[in-house]
Amino acid sequence: MKRILALLAILQVCLVSSAQTYSVPFEMALDTLCMSRFTAVYNYSIRTFDHNGNEVIDSILLGVQVGDGYWKCTPYLRVMNVREPKRRFDEVLETEALMHIETIVSGHPEGKLTIHEAVAPYCYEVVEDKEAIAWTMNDKMETICNYACKGASGEFRGKLWDVMYAEDVPAPVGPWKLQGLPGLIMSATDSEGIHSFTLVGLYTESLPIIHENYFVLSIPTEGGGMRPTIKRYEKRTHEQMVTLRNKIFGAKVYPSNPQFSFPVFGASDVETTILNDDCLPNATLINGITILGKAHKFQPLELK
């Protein structure tokens, strides 16, 4: 089963290879938006609680690829050039499922954000305007990764953020959807101390910034292989996704019994595979999306 999970992750990461192997029609191929100028790597952590009510901290590395007119935020393992030590694919799948990680592309379409997010049994696409954040500068000073940083604070989607940014890196972007300062956002923490982003590396590199026009469902077969199915994203609005996340992940039963929150078993367009893996006990694949046996309390990044 570990091999199946590894193949699943590889298919999810390397969609160009999938397109070549499985003869994806040209009109459904990936779009290379531009080549990156650099990649900023952040440690993203969430303070939350496990299914027994014990406080835990979940964390994952995010890579923000920055190019001319575009940037993309995604788990760092999914950036084509992985510089940090590789983590096991099943561990990465578990962390992504625990933390509800999105992939965000800015600038495609022009002036907008495109967000891809998996909420079983489907993968969703949201296109929204880049919302301007009314930042207030302050007199805080800090050094992060050898860059002199200045402080600012601003409210975004119901949360107040304290950030540090570096004018020596003249890119008005940051992790997740945080942006709009005269320099790269180097760290960001919400006022409750629940969500935190901290830059851990900045790498000059030219890599393709890719927009995925479709997603690949990789369904394990009885013979031990994988059967790829290519589907388009389900389109939703930002408001619809906030409601969906709160309904599914915010359910009281979710941490102790995540699978109960997904009323999809037996549906005609859903394929369910029970996993038998030491690192993912009692986990299930629903249309290729990992649903854990136990989860952590949902801590939304956006309140509205």
Short mmCIF file of C-alpha atoms in Angstrom, two decimals:
data_model
loop_
_atom_site.label_atom_id
_atom_site.label_comp_id
_atom_site.label_asym_id
_atom_site.label_seq_id
_atom_site.Cartn_x
_atom_site.Cartn_y
_atom_site.Cartn_z
CA MET A 1 0.00 0.00 0.00
CA LYS A 2 2.95 2.34 0.59
CA ARG A 3 3.84 1.88 -3.09
CA ILE A 4 0.27 2.79 -4.07
CA LEU A 5 0.42 5.96 -1.99
CA ALA A 6 3.77 6.90 -3.50
CA LEU A 7 2.43 6.41 -7.01
CA LEU A 8 -0.65 8.43 -6.11
CA ALA A 9 1.46 11.35 -4.91
CA ILE A 10 3.73 11.17 -7.95
CA LEU A 11 0.74 11.31 -10.28
CA GLN A 12 -0.65 14.26 -8.38
CA VAL A 13 2.67 16.11 -8.57
CA CYS A 14 3.91 15.26 -12.04
CA LEU A 15 0.87 15.90 -14.18
CA VAL A 16 3.04 16.65 -17.22
CA SER A 17 4.29 13.08 -17.07
CA SER A 18 0.72 11.89 -16.61
CA ALA A 19 -0.32 13.78 -19.73
CA GLN A 20 2.42 12.08 -21.73
CA THR A 21 1.81 8.62 -20.31
CA TYR A 22 -1.95 8.65 -20.64
CA SER A 23 -2.29 10.77 -23.81
CA VAL A 24 -4.26 13.61 -22.29
CA PRO A 25 -5.88 15.68 -25.07
CA PHE A 26 -3.89 18.82 -25.84
CA GLU A 27 -6.77 21.13 -24.95
CA MET A 28 -6.73 19.69 -21.41
CA ALA A 29 -2.97 19.99 -20.92
CA LEU A 30 -1.30 22.10 -18.26
CA ASP A 31 -0.55 25.75 -18.85
CA THR A 32 3.01 26.95 -18.18
CA LEU A 33 2.37 30.54 -17.18
CA CYS A 34 5.99 31.66 -16.95
CA MET A 35 9.34 30.70 -15.46
CA SER A 36 9.98 31.58 -11.84
CA ARG A 37 12.59 34.10 -10.71
CA PHE A 38 12.83 32.61 -7.24
CA THR A 39 11.09 30.29 -4.78
CA ALA A 40 10.34 31.33 -1.22
CA VAL A 41 9.95 28.40 1.19
CA TYR A 42 7.86 28.86 4.34
CA ASN A 43 7.17 26.72 7.34
CA TYR A 44 3.40 26.89 7.84
CA SER A 45 2.15 25.78 11.26
CA ILE A 46 -1.28 25.50 12.90
CA ARG A 47 -1.90 25.30 16.64
CA THR A 48 -4.87 23.02 17.13
CA PHE A 49 -6.17 19.94 19.00
CA ASP A 50 -6.20 16.24 18.21
CA HIS A 51 -9.27 14.00 18.49
CA ASN A 52 -8.64 13.56 22.22
CA GLY A 53 -8.52 17.31 22.85
CA ASN A 54 -4.74 17.46 23.29
CA GLU A 55 -2.97 20.53 21.89
CA VAL A 56 -0.82 19.79 18.85
CA ILE A 57 1.06 21.78 16.23
CA ASP A 58 0.76 20.70 12.60
CA SER A 59 3.32 21.98 10.10
CA ILE A 60 4.24 21.70 6.46
CA LEU A 61 6.65 23.42 4.07
CA LEU A 62 5.01 25.62 1.44
CA GLY A 63 6.77 26.85 -1.69
CA VAL A 64 5.87 30.19 -3.26
CA GLN A 65 7.15 30.37 -6.83
CA VAL A 66 7.46 33.97 -7.98
CA GLY A 67 7.65 35.00 -11.63
CA ASP A 68 6.83 38.04 -13.73
CA GLY A 69 3.11 38.65 -13.26
CA TYR A 70 2.42 35.31 -11.57
CA TRP A 71 3.06 33.50 -8.32
CA LYS A 72 2.03 30.10 -7.06
CA CYS A 73 1.74 28.77 -3.49
CA THR A 74 1.71 25.00 -3.06
CA PRO A 75 3.25 22.34 -0.77
CA TYR A 76 7.00 22.51 -1.28
CA LEU A 77 7.31 18.85 -2.19
CA ARG A 78 5.14 19.65 -5.19
CA VAL A 79 7.54 22.31 -6.43
CA MET A 80 9.60 20.68 -9.17
CA ASN A 81 12.98 21.39 -7.61
CA VAL A 82 12.90 20.03 -4.06
CA ARG A 83 15.81 21.37 -2.03
CA GLU A 84 14.81 20.22 1.44
CA PRO A 85 15.22 16.53 2.44
CA LYS A 86 12.36 14.56 0.91
CA ARG A 87 9.61 13.39 3.18
CA ARG A 88 7.75 10.15 2.67
CA PHE A 89 4.88 10.56 0.25
CA ASP A 90 2.40 9.04 2.67
CA GLU A 91 3.49 11.47 5.40
CA VAL A 92 2.99 14.39 3.01
CA LEU A 93 -0.46 13.16 2.05
CA GLU A 94 -1.35 12.85 5.73
CA THR A 95 -0.13 16.38 6.51
CA GLU A 96 -1.96 17.90 3.55
CA ALA A 97 -5.16 16.19 4.66
CA LEU A 98 -4.70 17.32 8.28
CA MET A 99 -4.04 20.95 7.34
CA HIS A 100 -6.46 21.28 4.39
CA ILE A 101 -3.82 22.74 2.06
CA GLU A 102 -4.90 24.63 -1.06
CA THR A 103 -2.91 25.42 -4.20
CA ILE A 104 -3.14 29.08 -5.20
CA VAL A 105 -2.12 30.69 -8.50
CA SER A 106 -2.08 34.48 -8.77
CA GLY A 107 -2.37 36.27 -12.12
CA HIS A 108 -4.32 33.58 -13.97
CA PRO A 109 -6.74 34.94 -15.05
CA GLU A 110 -5.20 38.41 -14.99
CA GLY A 111 -5.88 40.24 -11.75
CA LYS A 112 -7.37 37.18 -10.05
CA LEU A 113 -6.51 34.19 -7.89
CA THR A 114 -7.28 30.61 -8.89
CA ILE A 115 -7.54 28.22 -5.96
CA HIS A 116 -7.61 24.43 -6.19
CA GLU A 117 -8.78 22.52 -3.14
CA ALA A 118 -9.74 18.91 -2.43
CA VAL A 119 -12.85 18.26 -0.34
CA ALA A 120 -13.92 14.68 -0.93
CA PRO A 121 -15.30 13.44 -3.16
CA TYR A 122 -14.30 16.27 -5.53
CA CYS A 123 -11.53 18.73 -6.28
CA TYR A 124 -12.80 22.29 -6.56
CA GLU A 125 -11.70 25.42 -8.40
CA VAL A 126 -12.44 28.94 -7.18
CA VAL A 127 -11.57 32.06 -9.17
CA GLU A 128 -11.67 35.22 -7.07
CA ASP A 129 -10.45 38.81 -7.21
CA LYS A 130 -7.15 39.63 -5.54
CA GLU A 131 -8.50 41.42 -2.50
CA ALA A 132 -6.43 44.44 -1.44
CA ILE A 133 -5.34 44.33 2.20
CA ALA A 134 -5.27 47.69 4.02
CA TRP A 135 -1.87 47.31 5.67
CA THR A 136 -0.81 49.58 8.54
CA MET A 137 2.94 49.99 8.89
CA ASN A 138 4.53 49.90 12.36
CA ASP A 139 7.99 50.39 13.85
CA LYS A 140 8.81 46.70 14.37
CA MET A 141 12.18 45.53 13.03
CA GLU A 142 13.48 41.99 12.71
CA THR A 143 16.03 39.98 10.76
CA ILE A 144 14.73 36.86 8.98
CA CYS A 145 17.01 34.70 6.82
CA ASN A 146 19.59 37.53 6.93
CA TYR A 147 17.11 40.07 5.53
CA ALA A 148 16.24 43.25 7.43
CA CYS A 149 12.46 43.30 7.83
CA LYS A 150 9.84 45.88 8.72
CA GLY A 151 6.48 45.29 10.38
CA ALA A 152 2.88 45.76 9.28
CA SER A 153 -0.57 44.58 10.26
CA GLY A 154 -3.81 44.19 8.36
CA GLU A 155 -7.19 42.46 8.39
CA PHE A 156 -8.01 39.84 5.77
CA ARG A 157 -11.15 37.70 5.60
CA GLY A 158 -11.97 38.14 9.27
CA LYS A 159 -8.49 37.66 10.73
CA LEU A 160 -5.93 40.26 11.82
CA TRP A 161 -2.41 39.50 10.62
CA ASP A 162 0.95 40.73 11.94
CA VAL A 163 3.64 40.41 9.27
CA MET A 164 7.27 41.20 8.60
CA TYR A 165 8.39 42.09 5.08
CA ALA A 166 11.73 42.72 3.37
CA GLU A 167 12.06 45.63 0.95
CA ASP A 168 15.33 44.10 -0.27
CA VAL A 169 13.21 41.42 -1.97
CA PRO A 170 11.03 43.69 -4.16
CA ALA A 171 8.12 41.32 -4.74
CA PRO A 172 4.71 42.31 -3.28
CA VAL A 173 3.75 38.72 -2.47
CA GLY A 174 3.79 36.28 0.42
CA PRO A 175 2.51 32.93 1.62
CA TRP A 176 -1.07 31.82 1.00
CA LYS A 177 -3.14 34.86 -0.13
CA LEU A 178 -1.18 37.47 1.83
CA GLN A 179 0.26 40.13 -0.48
CA GLY A 180 0.40 43.83 -1.31
CA LEU A 181 3.43 45.13 0.65
CA PRO A 182 6.54 46.79 -0.86
CA GLY A 183 8.59 43.64 -0.38
CA LEU A 184 8.31 39.91 0.18
CA ILE A 185 6.37 38.92 3.30
CA MET A 186 8.88 36.98 5.38
CA SER A 187 6.63 35.99 8.29
CA ALA A 188 2.94 36.24 9.17
CA THR A 189 0.99 35.29 12.29
CA ASP A 190 -2.68 35.80 12.99
CA SER A 191 -3.61 37.73 16.14
CA GLU A 192 -4.74 34.55 17.92
CA GLY A 193 -1.42 32.79 17.28
CA ILE A 194 -3.14 29.89 15.52
CA HIS A 195 -1.70 30.22 12.01
CA SER A 196 1.93 31.10 11.37
CA PHE A 197 4.10 31.37 8.26
CA THR A 198 7.88 31.80 8.56
CA LEU A 199 10.38 32.00 5.71
CA VAL A 200 13.04 29.28 5.97
CA GLY A 201 14.70 29.60 2.57
CA LEU A 202 14.88 31.80 -0.52
CA TYR A 203 16.21 30.23 -3.71
CA THR A 204 16.98 31.84 -7.06
CA GLU A 205 15.79 29.35 -9.66
CA SER A 206 14.04 29.22 -13.01
CA LEU A 207 11.26 26.64 -12.84
CA PRO A 208 7.92 26.49 -14.67
CA ILE A 209 4.95 27.99 -12.85
CA ILE A 210 2.16 25.65 -13.91
CA HIS A 211 -1.59 26.03 -13.85
CA GLU A 212 -3.51 22.74 -13.82
CA ASN A 213 -6.58 22.73 -16.04
CA TYR A 214 -7.72 19.34 -14.69
CA PHE A 215 -6.94 16.88 -11.95
CA VAL A 216 -5.97 13.22 -12.09
CA LEU A 217 -7.78 10.65 -9.96
CA SER A 218 -5.51 7.66 -9.43
CA ILE A 219 -7.59 4.63 -8.44
CA PRO A 220 -5.79 1.49 -7.18
CA THR A 221 -6.70 -1.66 -9.11
CA GLU A 222 -6.95 -5.25 -7.88
CA GLY A 223 -3.73 -6.14 -9.69
CA GLY A 224 -1.73 -3.57 -7.71
CA GLY A 225 -1.59 -0.99 -10.49
CA MET A 226 -3.17 2.42 -10.88
CA ARG A 227 -6.07 3.43 -13.12
CA PRO A 228 -5.88 7.16 -13.92
CA THR A 229 -9.08 9.12 -14.51
CA ILE A 230 -8.90 12.72 -15.67
CA LYS A 231 -11.65 15.12 -14.63
CA ARG A 232 -12.23 18.84 -14.65
CA TYR A 233 -12.51 20.78 -11.43
CA GLU A 234 -15.89 21.45 -9.87
CA LYS A 235 -16.46 25.23 -10.04
CA ARG A 236 -17.49 27.04 -6.86
CA THR A 237 -17.48 30.56 -5.47
CA HIS A 238 -15.37 31.63 -2.51
CA GLU A 239 -18.48 31.90 -0.34
CA GLN A 240 -19.61 28.40 -1.29
CA MET A 241 -16.23 26.94 -0.33
CA VAL A 242 -16.24 28.69 3.05
CA THR A 243 -19.66 27.16 3.73
CA LEU A 244 -18.54 23.72 2.54
CA ARG A 245 -15.36 23.72 4.65
CA ASN A 246 -17.23 24.75 7.77
CA LYS A 247 -19.91 22.10 7.21
CA ILE A 248 -17.47 19.22 6.58
CA PHE A 249 -14.31 20.05 8.55
CA GLY A 250 -16.04 22.09 11.24
CA ALA A 251 -18.44 19.31 12.24
CA LYS A 252 -18.07 18.35 15.91
CA VAL A 253 -17.56 14.70 15.00
CA TYR A 254 -14.89 15.43 12.38
CA PRO A 255 -11.69 15.01 14.50
CA SER A 256 -12.74 11.62 15.93
CA ASN A 257 -14.47 10.29 12.82
CA PRO A 258 -13.56 12.26 9.67
CA GLN A 259 -15.16 9.76 7.30
CA PHE A 260 -18.57 10.28 8.91
CA SER A 261 -18.49 13.88 7.71
CA PHE A 262 -18.36 12.86 4.05
CA PRO A 263 -21.80 11.48 3.00
CA VAL A 264 -20.46 10.04 -0.23
CA PHE A 265 -20.10 6.29 0.26
CA GLY A 266 -22.05 4.38 -2.36
CA ALA A 267 -22.58 7.34 -4.68
CA SER A 268 -22.41 6.44 -8.36
CA ASP A 269 -19.52 8.81 -9.19
CA VAL A 270 -17.42 7.94 -6.13
CA GLU A 271 -14.71 5.29 -5.88
CA THR A 272 -13.67 4.32 -2.37
CA THR A 273 -10.51 2.42 -1.41
CA ILE A 274 -9.75 1.35 2.17
CA LEU A 275 -6.04 1.75 2.86
CA ASN A 276 -3.98 -0.67 4.94
CA ASP A 277 -0.85 1.28 5.79
CA ASP A 278 1.12 1.61 9.02
CA CYS A 279 1.56 5.38 8.58
CA LEU A 280 -2.06 6.01 7.59
CA PRO A 281 -4.11 3.67 9.82
CA ASN A 282 -7.78 3.37 8.89
CA ALA A 283 -7.42 5.96 6.11
CA THR A 284 -9.58 5.88 3.00
CA LEU A 285 -9.18 7.16 -0.54
CA ILE A 286 -12.36 8.77 -1.85
CA ASN A 287 -11.89 9.50 -5.55
CA GLY A 288 -8.16 9.51 -4.85
CA ILE A 289 -8.47 12.05 -1.99
CA THR A 290 -7.03 10.98 1.36
CA ILE A 291 -9.50 10.84 4.28
CA LEU A 292 -7.77 10.08 7.57
CA GLY A 293 -8.97 7.70 10.25
CA LYS A 294 -8.50 10.45 12.86
CA ALA A 295 -8.09 14.19 12.31
CA HIS A 296 -7.45 17.45 14.14
CA LYS A 297 -9.77 20.32 14.97
CA PHE A 298 -10.38 22.50 11.94
CA GLN A 299 -8.83 25.97 12.24
CA PRO A 300 -10.04 28.05 9.28
CA LEU A 301 -7.73 30.58 7.66
CA GLU A 302 -10.71 32.55 6.39
CA LEU A 303 -13.69 33.44 8.57
CA LYS A 304 -15.64 35.04 5.73
#
